[in-house]
Coordinates of C-alpha atoms and ligand atoms in Angstrom, one line a residue:
M1355 CA 32.0 5.3 -26.9
T1356 CA 34.6 6.2 -29.5
Y1357 CA 34.7 6.1 -33.3
K1358 CA 35.7 2.6 -34.3
P1359 CA 35.7 2.2 -38.1
S1360 CA 36.2 -1.6 -38.0
S1361 CA 33.5 -2.3 -35.4
A1362 CA 30.5 -4.3 -36.6
Q1363 CA 28.1 -2.0 -34.6
A1364 CA 26.4 0.8 -36.5
E1365 CA 26.8 3.3 -33.7
D1366 CA 30.6 2.7 -33.5
F1367 CA 31.3 3.1 -37.2
I1368 CA 28.8 5.9 -37.8
H1369 CA 29.8 7.8 -34.7
H1370 CA 27.5 10.6 -33.8
E1371 CA 29.8 12.7 -31.6
S1372 CA 32.7 12.3 -34.1
I1373 CA 30.4 13.6 -36.9
L1374 CA 29.4 16.6 -34.8
D1375 CA 33.1 17.2 -34.0
I1376 CA 34.1 17.0 -37.7
I1377 CA 31.3 19.4 -38.7
D1378 CA 32.6 21.8 -36.1
Y1379 CA 36.2 21.4 -37.2
G1380 CA 35.3 21.9 -40.9
R1381 CA 33.2 25.0 -40.3
K1382 CA 35.9 26.5 -38.1
H1383 CA 38.5 26.0 -40.8
A1384 CA 36.4 26.9 -43.8
H1385 CA 38.9 29.7 -44.5
N1386 CA 42.1 28.0 -43.3
R1387 CA 44.0 28.1 -46.6
P1388 CA 47.1 26.1 -45.5
L1389 CA 45.0 23.3 -44.0
I1390 CA 42.8 23.1 -47.1
E1391 CA 45.7 23.3 -49.5
G1392 CA 47.4 20.4 -47.5
V1393 CA 44.3 18.2 -48.0
L1394 CA 44.2 19.1 -51.7
K1395 CA 47.8 18.1 -52.1
K1396 CA 47.1 14.7 -50.4
A1397 CA 43.9 14.3 -52.5
A1398 CA 45.9 14.8 -55.7
L1399 CA 47.7 11.5 -54.9
E1400 CA 44.4 9.8 -55.7
K1401 CA 44.5 7.6 -52.7
G1402 CA 41.3 9.1 -51.2
L1403 CA 40.7 11.0 -48.0
D1404 CA 39.4 10.2 -44.5
P1405 CA 36.0 11.7 -43.4
R1406 CA 37.6 14.7 -41.7
E1407 CA 39.7 15.6 -44.7
A1408 CA 36.8 15.1 -47.1
F1409 CA 34.6 17.3 -45.0
L1410 CA 37.2 20.1 -44.9
L1411 CA 36.9 20.3 -48.6
L1412 CA 33.1 20.3 -48.6
A1413 CA 33.2 23.1 -46.0
C1414 CA 35.8 25.2 -47.7
Q1415 CA 34.6 28.8 -48.3
E1416 CA 37.5 30.1 -50.2
E1417 CA 36.4 30.8 -53.8
D1418 CA 39.7 30.0 -55.5
L1419 CA 40.3 26.9 -53.5
N1420 CA 36.8 25.7 -54.4
Q1421 CA 37.7 26.1 -58.0
K1422 CA 40.7 23.9 -57.3
I1423 CA 38.5 21.3 -55.7
Y1424 CA 36.3 21.2 -58.8
Q1425 CA 39.3 21.0 -61.1
L1426 CA 40.8 18.2 -59.1
A1427 CA 37.5 16.3 -59.2
R1428 CA 37.5 16.7 -63.0
D1429 CA 41.1 15.5 -63.3
I1430 CA 40.5 12.4 -61.1
K1431 CA 37.3 11.6 -63.0
L1432 CA 39.1 11.9 -66.4
K1433 CA 42.1 9.9 -65.3
I1434 CA 40.3 7.0 -63.6
Y1435 CA 37.1 6.8 -65.6
G1436 CA 38.0 8.5 -68.9
R1437 CA 35.0 9.9 -70.7
R1438 CA 32.9 6.7 -70.4
I1439 CA 29.5 6.8 -68.9
V1440 CA 27.7 3.6 -68.1
L1441 CA 23.9 3.4 -68.8
F1442 CA 21.2 1.6 -66.8
A1443 CA 17.5 1.6 -66.1
P1444 CA 15.5 0.9 -62.9
L1445 CA 12.9 -1.9 -63.1
Y1446 CA 10.1 -1.6 -60.5
L1447 CA 8.8 -5.1 -59.6
S1448 CA 6.3 -4.1 -56.9
N1449 CA 5.2 -1.1 -54.9
Y1450 CA 3.6 -2.9 -52.0
C1451 CA 5.3 -1.8 -48.9
I1452 CA 4.8 -2.3 -45.1
N1453 CA 7.2 0.4 -44.1
G1454 CA 6.3 4.0 -43.2
C1455 CA 9.0 6.1 -44.9
V1456 CA 7.5 9.5 -44.8
Y1457 CA 9.2 10.7 -48.0
C1458 CA 8.1 7.8 -50.2
P1459 CA 4.6 7.3 -51.7
F1460 CA 4.9 3.6 -51.5
H1461 CA 4.7 3.7 -47.7
G1462 CA 2.1 1.4 -46.3
Q1463 CA -0.3 4.1 -45.0
N1464 CA -0.8 5.7 -48.5
K1465 CA -4.2 4.6 -49.6
D1466 CA -4.1 6.8 -52.7
I1467 CA -1.6 5.0 -54.8
P1468 CA -2.6 2.0 -57.0
R1469 CA -0.6 -1.1 -55.7
K1470 CA 0.8 -3.4 -58.3
K1471 CA 3.2 -6.3 -58.4
L1472 CA 4.4 -7.7 -61.7
S1473 CA 3.8 -11.3 -62.6
Q1474 CA 6.6 -13.2 -64.3
E1475 CA 4.9 -12.8 -67.6
E1476 CA 4.6 -9.0 -67.0
I1477 CA 8.3 -8.9 -66.1
R1478 CA 9.0 -10.6 -69.4
Q1479 CA 7.2 -7.9 -71.3
E1480 CA 8.9 -5.2 -69.3
V1481 CA 12.3 -6.7 -70.0
I1482 CA 11.6 -7.0 -73.7
A1483 CA 10.6 -3.4 -73.8
L1484 CA 13.9 -2.5 -72.0
Q1485 CA 15.9 -4.7 -74.3
D1486 CA 14.2 -3.0 -77.3
M1487 CA 15.4 0.3 -76.0
G1488 CA 19.0 -1.1 -75.8
H1489 CA 19.5 -1.6 -72.1
K1490 CA 21.8 -4.3 -70.8
R1491 CA 21.9 -3.4 -67.1
L1492 CA 19.0 -3.0 -64.7
A1493 CA 18.5 -2.0 -61.1
L1494 CA 15.6 -3.9 -59.6
E1495 CA 13.5 -2.0 -57.2
T1496 CA 10.7 -3.2 -54.8
G1497 CA 8.9 -2.1 -51.7
E1498 CA 9.4 -4.2 -48.6
D1499 CA 6.6 -6.7 -48.2
P1500 CA 7.1 -10.3 -47.0
L1501 CA 3.7 -11.3 -48.5
H1502 CA 3.9 -9.7 -51.9
S1503 CA 7.6 -9.6 -52.6
P1504 CA 9.4 -12.3 -50.5
I1505 CA 12.9 -13.2 -51.5
D1506 CA 11.7 -16.1 -53.6
Y1507 CA 9.7 -13.7 -55.8
V1508 CA 12.8 -11.5 -56.2
L1509 CA 15.0 -14.6 -57.0
E1510 CA 12.4 -15.9 -59.5
S1511 CA 12.2 -12.5 -61.1
I1512 CA 16.0 -12.3 -61.5
D1513 CA 16.0 -15.7 -63.2
T1514 CA 13.3 -14.6 -65.5
I1515 CA 15.2 -11.4 -66.4
Y1516 CA 18.4 -13.3 -67.2
S1517 CA 16.5 -15.9 -69.3
I1518 CA 15.0 -13.4 -71.8
H1519 CA 16.9 -13.0 -75.1
H1520 CA 14.8 -11.0 -77.4
K1521 CA 16.3 -10.3 -80.9
N1522 CA 19.9 -9.3 -80.1
G1523 CA 18.9 -8.2 -76.6
D1524 CA 19.9 -9.5 -73.2
I1525 CA 20.2 -8.1 -69.7
R1526 CA 23.7 -8.9 -68.7
R1527 CA 23.8 -7.4 -65.2
V1528 CA 21.0 -7.1 -62.7
N1529 CA 21.7 -4.9 -59.7
V1530 CA 19.3 -5.1 -56.8
N1531 CA 17.9 -2.4 -54.6
I1532 CA 15.7 -4.1 -52.0
A1533 CA 15.2 -3.7 -48.3
A1534 CA 17.9 -4.7 -45.8
T1535 CA 17.8 -8.4 -45.2
S1536 CA 19.6 -11.3 -43.6
V1537 CA 23.0 -12.9 -44.5
E1538 CA 21.2 -15.9 -45.7
E1539 CA 19.0 -14.0 -48.2
Y1540 CA 22.0 -11.9 -49.4
R1541 CA 23.7 -15.3 -50.1
M1542 CA 20.7 -16.3 -52.2
L1543 CA 20.9 -13.0 -54.1
K1544 CA 24.6 -13.6 -54.8
E1545 CA 23.9 -17.1 -56.0
A1546 CA 21.2 -15.7 -58.3
G1547 CA 24.0 -13.8 -60.0
I1548 CA 23.3 -10.2 -59.0
G1549 CA 25.7 -7.5 -59.8
T1550 CA 25.7 -4.8 -57.1
Y1551 CA 23.5 -4.8 -54.0
I1552 CA 22.2 -1.3 -53.6
L1553 CA 20.7 0.1 -50.4
F1554 CA 20.4 3.8 -49.5
Q1555 CA 20.9 4.7 -45.9
E1556 CA 18.5 7.7 -46.4
T1557 CA 20.1 9.4 -43.5
Y1558 CA 22.8 8.5 -41.0
H1559 CA 21.3 10.6 -38.2
K1560 CA 19.8 8.0 -35.9
D1561 CA 17.1 10.2 -34.3
N1562 CA 16.0 11.7 -37.6
Y1563 CA 16.2 8.3 -39.2
E1564 CA 13.8 6.9 -36.6
A1565 CA 11.4 9.9 -37.1
L1566 CA 11.4 9.4 -40.9
H1567 CA 10.8 5.7 -40.5
P1568 CA 8.1 5.4 -37.9
K1569 CA 6.8 1.9 -38.9
G1570 CA 7.9 -1.4 -40.2
P1571 CA 11.2 -3.3 -40.3
K1572 CA 13.1 -0.3 -41.9
S1573 CA 12.6 1.6 -38.6
D1574 CA 15.4 -0.4 -37.1
Y1575 CA 18.4 2.0 -37.6
A1576 CA 21.1 -0.5 -36.6
Y1577 CA 19.7 -3.3 -38.8
H1578 CA 19.5 -1.0 -41.8
T1579 CA 22.9 0.6 -41.2
E1580 CA 24.6 -2.8 -40.8
A1581 CA 23.0 -4.2 -43.9
M1582 CA 26.1 -3.8 -46.1
D1583 CA 28.1 -5.8 -43.6
R1584 CA 25.6 -8.7 -43.8
A1585 CA 25.6 -8.4 -47.6
M1586 CA 29.4 -8.8 -47.6
E1587 CA 29.2 -11.7 -45.1
G1588 CA 26.8 -13.3 -47.6
G1589 CA 29.4 -13.0 -50.3
I1590 CA 28.2 -9.9 -52.2
D1591 CA 31.4 -7.9 -52.6
D1592 CA 30.0 -5.1 -54.8
V1593 CA 27.7 -2.9 -52.7
G1594 CA 26.2 0.5 -53.6
M1595 CA 25.5 3.2 -51.0
G1596 CA 23.7 6.5 -50.9
V1597 CA 21.8 9.0 -48.8
L1598 CA 18.6 10.7 -49.8
F1599 CA 19.7 14.3 -49.8
G1600 CA 17.0 16.6 -48.4
L1601 CA 16.0 14.4 -45.5
N1602 CA 18.6 15.6 -43.1
N1603 CA 21.5 18.1 -42.8
F1604 CA 23.7 17.3 -45.8
E1605 CA 26.9 17.9 -43.9
Y1606 CA 26.0 15.2 -41.4
D1607 CA 25.1 12.8 -44.1
F1608 CA 28.1 13.4 -46.2
I1609 CA 30.3 12.6 -43.2
G1610 CA 28.1 9.5 -42.5
L1611 CA 28.7 8.3 -46.0
M1612 CA 32.4 8.8 -45.7
M1613 CA 32.4 6.9 -42.4
H1614 CA 30.4 4.1 -43.9
A1615 CA 32.8 3.8 -46.8
A1616 CA 35.8 3.8 -44.4
H1617 CA 34.1 1.2 -42.3
L1618 CA 33.7 -1.3 -45.3
E1619 CA 37.3 -0.7 -46.2
A1620 CA 38.5 -1.2 -42.6
R1621 CA 36.3 -4.3 -42.0
F1622 CA 36.3 -6.0 -45.4
G1623 CA 39.3 -4.5 -47.2
V1624 CA 37.0 -3.1 -50.0
G1625 CA 35.0 0.1 -50.1
P1626 CA 31.7 0.6 -51.8
H1627 CA 31.5 -0.2 -55.5
T1628 CA 29.2 2.8 -56.1
V1629 CA 27.7 5.8 -54.4
S1630 CA 24.4 7.2 -55.6
V1631 CA 23.4 10.8 -55.0
P1632 CA 19.6 10.9 -55.0
R1633 CA 17.8 14.1 -54.0
I1634 CA 14.2 14.0 -52.8
R1635 CA 11.5 14.5 -55.4
S1636 CA 7.8 15.3 -55.5
A1637 CA 5.5 12.3 -55.7
N1638 CA 2.0 11.2 -54.9
D1639 CA 1.5 12.1 -51.2
I1640 CA 4.9 13.8 -51.0
D1641 CA 5.7 17.5 -51.2
P1642 CA 9.5 17.9 -51.1
D1643 CA 9.0 21.5 -49.8
T1644 CA 7.9 20.1 -46.5
F1645 CA 11.4 18.8 -46.1
E1646 CA 13.5 21.6 -44.8
N1647 CA 16.9 20.2 -45.6
A1648 CA 16.7 20.6 -49.4
I1649 CA 20.1 21.3 -50.9
S1650 CA 20.8 23.8 -53.7
D1651 CA 22.3 22.8 -57.0
E1652 CA 25.6 24.5 -55.9
V1653 CA 25.8 22.3 -52.8
F1654 CA 24.9 19.3 -54.9
K1655 CA 27.8 19.9 -57.2
K1656 CA 30.2 20.4 -54.4
I1657 CA 29.0 17.1 -52.8
V1658 CA 29.6 15.2 -56.1
A1659 CA 33.1 16.7 -56.5
C1660 CA 34.1 15.9 -52.9
I1661 CA 32.8 12.3 -53.1
R1662 CA 34.9 11.9 -56.3
I1663 CA 38.0 13.2 -54.6
A1664 CA 37.5 11.3 -51.3
L1665 CA 36.6 7.9 -52.9
P1666 CA 38.4 8.0 -56.3
Y1667 CA 37.7 4.3 -57.1
T1668 CA 34.0 4.3 -56.2
G1669 CA 31.6 4.7 -59.2
M1670 CA 29.1 7.4 -58.8
I1671 CA 25.5 7.2 -60.0
I1672 CA 23.0 9.9 -61.0
S1673 CA 19.4 9.0 -61.8
T1674 CA 16.6 10.8 -63.7
R1675 CA 15.6 12.4 -60.4
E1676 CA 17.8 15.2 -61.8
S1677 CA 17.2 17.3 -64.9
Q1678 CA 19.4 17.2 -68.0
E1679 CA 20.9 20.5 -66.9
T1680 CA 21.9 19.3 -63.4
R1681 CA 23.2 16.0 -64.9
Q1682 CA 25.3 17.9 -67.3
A1683 CA 26.7 20.0 -64.6
V1684 CA 27.9 17.1 -62.5
L1685 CA 28.9 14.5 -65.2
D1686 CA 32.5 15.6 -65.4
L1687 CA 32.8 16.3 -61.7
G1688 CA 32.7 12.6 -61.0
I1689 CA 29.6 10.7 -62.3
S1690 CA 30.3 7.3 -63.9
Q1691 CA 26.8 5.9 -64.4
V1692 CA 23.5 7.5 -65.4
S1693 CA 20.0 6.0 -66.0
G1694 CA 18.2 6.8 -69.2
G1695 CA 14.6 6.3 -70.5
S1696 CA 13.6 5.4 -66.9
K1697 CA 10.1 4.8 -65.4
T1698 CA 9.5 4.6 -61.7
S1699 CA 6.0 3.0 -62.1
V1700 CA 5.3 -0.7 -61.8
G1701 CA 4.9 -1.9 -65.4
G1702 CA 5.6 1.4 -67.1
Y1703 CA 7.9 0.2 -69.9
A1704 CA 5.8 -2.2 -72.0
L1705 CA 3.8 0.1 -74.3
D1706 CA 0.5 -1.7 -74.1
R1707 CA 0.4 -1.5 -70.3
Q1708 CA 1.7 2.0 -69.7
E1709 CA -1.8 3.3 -69.0
E1710 CA -2.4 0.6 -66.4
A1711 CA 0.8 1.6 -64.7
L1712 CA -0.2 5.3 -64.4
G1713 CA -0.3 6.5 -60.8
S1714 CA 2.0 3.8 -59.5
E1715 CA 5.2 5.9 -59.8
Q1716 CA 7.6 6.3 -56.9
F1717 CA 8.5 9.8 -57.8
D1718 CA 8.3 12.4 -60.6
L1719 CA 11.2 12.4 -63.0
A1720 CA 13.1 15.5 -63.9
D1721 CA 14.6 13.9 -67.1
N1722 CA 12.0 12.3 -69.3
R1723 CA 14.2 11.9 -72.4
T1724 CA 14.3 8.5 -74.2
L1725 CA 17.4 6.4 -73.9
D1726 CA 18.4 7.3 -77.5
E1727 CA 18.1 11.0 -76.6
V1728 CA 20.4 10.5 -73.6
I1729 CA 22.9 8.6 -75.7
Y1730 CA 22.9 11.3 -78.3
W1731 CA 23.4 14.0 -75.6
L1732 CA 26.3 12.0 -74.1
L1733 CA 28.0 11.7 -77.5
E1734 CA 27.4 15.3 -78.3
T1735 CA 29.0 16.4 -75.0
D1736 CA 32.1 14.3 -75.7
H1737 CA 31.3 11.3 -73.6
I1738 CA 31.4 7.7 -74.5
P1739 CA 28.1 5.9 -73.6
S1740 CA 28.9 2.4 -72.4
F1741 CA 26.7 -0.7 -71.9
C1742 CA 29.6 -2.7 -70.5
T1743 CA 28.9 -5.4 -68.0
A1744 CA 32.2 -7.2 -68.5
C1745 CA 33.9 -7.0 -65.0
Y1746 CA 31.1 -8.7 -63.1
R1747 CA 30.7 -11.4 -65.8
A1748 CA 34.5 -12.1 -65.7
G1749 CA 34.5 -12.2 -61.9
R1750 CA 36.3 -8.9 -61.5
T1751 CA 34.3 -7.8 -58.5
G1752 CA 35.1 -6.5 -55.0
D1753 CA 38.8 -6.4 -54.2
R1754 CA 39.8 -7.9 -57.6
F1755 CA 38.1 -5.0 -59.3
M1756 CA 39.6 -2.4 -56.9
A1757 CA 43.1 -3.8 -57.4
L1758 CA 42.8 -3.3 -61.2
A1759 CA 41.2 0.1 -60.7
K1760 CA 43.9 1.3 -58.4
T1761 CA 46.7 0.5 -60.8
G1762 CA 44.9 2.1 -63.7
E1763 CA 44.8 -1.3 -65.6
I1764 CA 41.0 -1.2 -65.6
G1765 CA 41.0 1.7 -68.2
Q1766 CA 42.8 -0.6 -70.7
I1767 CA 39.8 -3.0 -70.4
C1768 CA 37.0 -0.4 -70.0
Q1769 CA 37.7 1.6 -73.1
P1770 CA 37.5 -1.2 -75.6
N1771 CA 34.5 -2.7 -73.8
A1772 CA 32.7 0.6 -73.8
L1773 CA 33.3 1.0 -77.6
M1774 CA 32.2 -2.5 -78.4
T1775 CA 29.0 -2.2 -76.4
L1776 CA 28.3 1.2 -77.8
Q1777 CA 28.7 -0.3 -81.3
E1778 CA 26.2 -3.0 -80.4
Y1779 CA 23.7 -0.3 -79.3
L1780 CA 24.3 1.7 -82.5
C1781 CA 23.7 -1.3 -84.8
D1782 CA 20.6 -2.6 -83.0
Y1783 CA 18.8 0.3 -81.4
A1784 CA 20.0 3.8 -82.3
S1785 CA 18.2 6.4 -84.3
P1786 CA 19.9 7.4 -87.6
R1787 CA 21.4 10.6 -86.1
T1788 CA 22.7 8.8 -83.0
R1789 CA 24.1 6.0 -85.2
A1790 CA 25.9 8.6 -87.4
L1791 CA 27.4 10.5 -84.5
G1792 CA 28.3 7.3 -82.5
D1793 CA 30.1 5.7 -85.5
K1794 CA 32.2 8.8 -85.8
V1795 CA 33.0 8.9 -82.1
I1796 CA 34.0 5.2 -82.1
Q1797 CA 36.3 5.6 -85.1
R1798 CA 37.9 8.6 -83.5
T1799 CA 38.3 6.9 -80.1
L1800 CA 39.7 3.6 -81.3
G1801 CA 43.0 5.3 -81.9
D1802 CA 43.3 6.3 -78.2
I1803 CA 43.7 2.7 -77.1
S1804 CA 47.3 2.7 -76.1
D1805 CA 48.1 -1.0 -76.3
P1806 CA 48.6 -1.8 -80.0
L1807 CA 47.5 -5.4 -79.7
I1808 CA 44.3 -4.5 -77.8
Q1809 CA 43.6 -1.7 -80.3
K1810 CA 44.0 -4.1 -83.2
K1811 CA 41.7 -6.7 -81.6
T1812 CA 39.1 -4.1 -80.7
R1813 CA 39.1 -2.8 -84.3
Q1814 CA 38.5 -6.3 -85.5
W1815 CA 35.7 -6.9 -83.0
I1816 CA 34.0 -3.6 -83.9
Q1817 CA 34.0 -4.8 -87.5
D1818 CA 32.6 -8.2 -86.4
I1819 CA 29.8 -6.5 -84.5
Q1820 CA 29.0 -4.4 -87.6
A1821 CA 28.8 -7.7 -89.4
G1822 CA 26.3 -9.1 -86.9
Q1823 CA 28.2 -10.8 -84.2
R1824 CA 27.6 -9.8 -80.5
D1825 CA 28.9 -9.9 -77.0
F1826 CA 32.7 -9.6 -77.3
R1827 CA 34.5 -8.5 -74.2
L1828 CA 37.9 -8.1 -72.5
Ligands
LIG2921 N1 12.3 -0.3 -50.7 C1 13.7 -0.4 -50.6 C2 14.3 0.6 -49.8 O1 13.7 1.5 -49.4 O2 15.5 0.5 -49.4 C3 14.3 -0.4 -52.0 C4 14.3 0.8 -52.9 S1 13.2 2.2 -52.9 C5 12.1 1.7 -54.1 C6 14.5 3.2 -53.7 C7 14.9 4.5 -53.0 O3 14.1 5.5 -53.5 C8 14.8 4.6 -51.5 O4 15.9 4.1 -50.9 C9 14.8 6.1 -51.3 O5 16.0 6.7 -51.1 C10 14.3 6.6 -52.7 N2 13.1 7.5 -52.6 C11 12.0 7.2 -51.9 N3 11.1 8.2 -52.0 C12 11.7 9.2 -52.8 C13 11.3 10.5 -53.3 N4 10.1 11.0 -53.0 N5 12.1 11.1 -54.1 C14 13.3 10.6 -54.5 N6 13.7 9.4 -54.0 C15 12.9 8.7 -53.2
LIG2922 FE1 9.0 1.2 -48.9 FE2 11.5 1.7 -49.8 FE3 9.5 3.4 -50.2 FE4 10.4 3.1 -47.8 S1 11.6 3.9 -49.5 S2 8.2 3.2 -48.4 S3 10.9 0.9 -47.8 S4 9.6 1.4 -51.0

């Protein structure tokens, strides 16, 4: 068998021997300055890198070249994404699960964790609590369980979420992170109006994957690995990938991630919309120290930088699995979305039920700040927090989004949208100190909008928002 990026078979597009070969090559050339400099030169064109080139940068052991890698990542981040950071929160619907994932406390054999599934009324309360924080974008999470959370339950929950408009609040984009499923069910999710379909591969190493997933439907490596293909066949053109760092050798999984992205590009003409970079966390029943592949903060930073360089137009997401300090260290290296004020319990947002939700968490958070504290921190560190959901609502998804991103036109749209959604947040939800700082940042940043007509229009809309109107977008 050979590496075939456009094949529909998992073991052709995630090609084990080629990954081993690339690891070998990268390690052998970790000090090969001309080779690494050549790749850096190509990377500076912002057209991305293939898996072998990307890994050469990750493997580089020359200190000054590593600094160049970080600088290039920062430059690409700034040029393509500006200083905008999009905010979201996870919403856990149910923690019933029939799989056996050894790293997750929701696994079916764990008798220690309280099991819970939200009713539609409870979802309503959760969503109101999230809207009252200021969230506009959610990532839905469930365990896999055909009895407790079949597709109809997920679809009904999405409808419920979109239907709730509390005060000035509304959830304008629901991304979905549920188990691998069929083309038919992906089509139903698309019709329900989801944004991105997110599924983490966990690890691309087949043997380790099988050992880590000893039970349930998720134990089928090919079915899981080919899920994004089925999602795209079902019409979902924004997919979000990720591996759970700590489960397996990070070099192997980094290359797997690159091959997966290259595969989607080769087969469907559009790469992943986002890549997440989760690291394993402690949880009920889970001690991360028993996983011997944990990666250091240094390696984590390098991975983020190399993903940014290799996949310049793919958004990158960091969750509250990481501390404020780590999040700060990687923001400018390539992150475009962060979660804030998150809970990983089932029913943890609505204040009067928080006690009931205790113990049902998926993992411990490293960043427990409120959303307002996260917004203040972003503003203070010279970022522009954004609640924008405009692209997906205007049908700018998949290759249409990528075309705009690649020509740089997207920035013209993103900046005003970021400022307007930030203004909504400041008016409706911010603490006085966040409001004061945010207002200043908006006034200062409006002048950076290069198109005079768009600048004028945005200034007007900002005033209209301050006067009480909502939901303007380009
Ligand atoms: N059940 C679905 C699945 O497994 O694909 C959907 C989402 S699951 C609730 C979300 C993700 O949490 C998993 O894909 C896994 O990578 C991550 N996760 C599980 N256990 C974790 C832990 N102990 N620390 C950090 N992340 C974890
Ligand atoms: Fe279930 Fe997902 Fe947790 Fe695995 S990672 S046990 S599938 S919830």
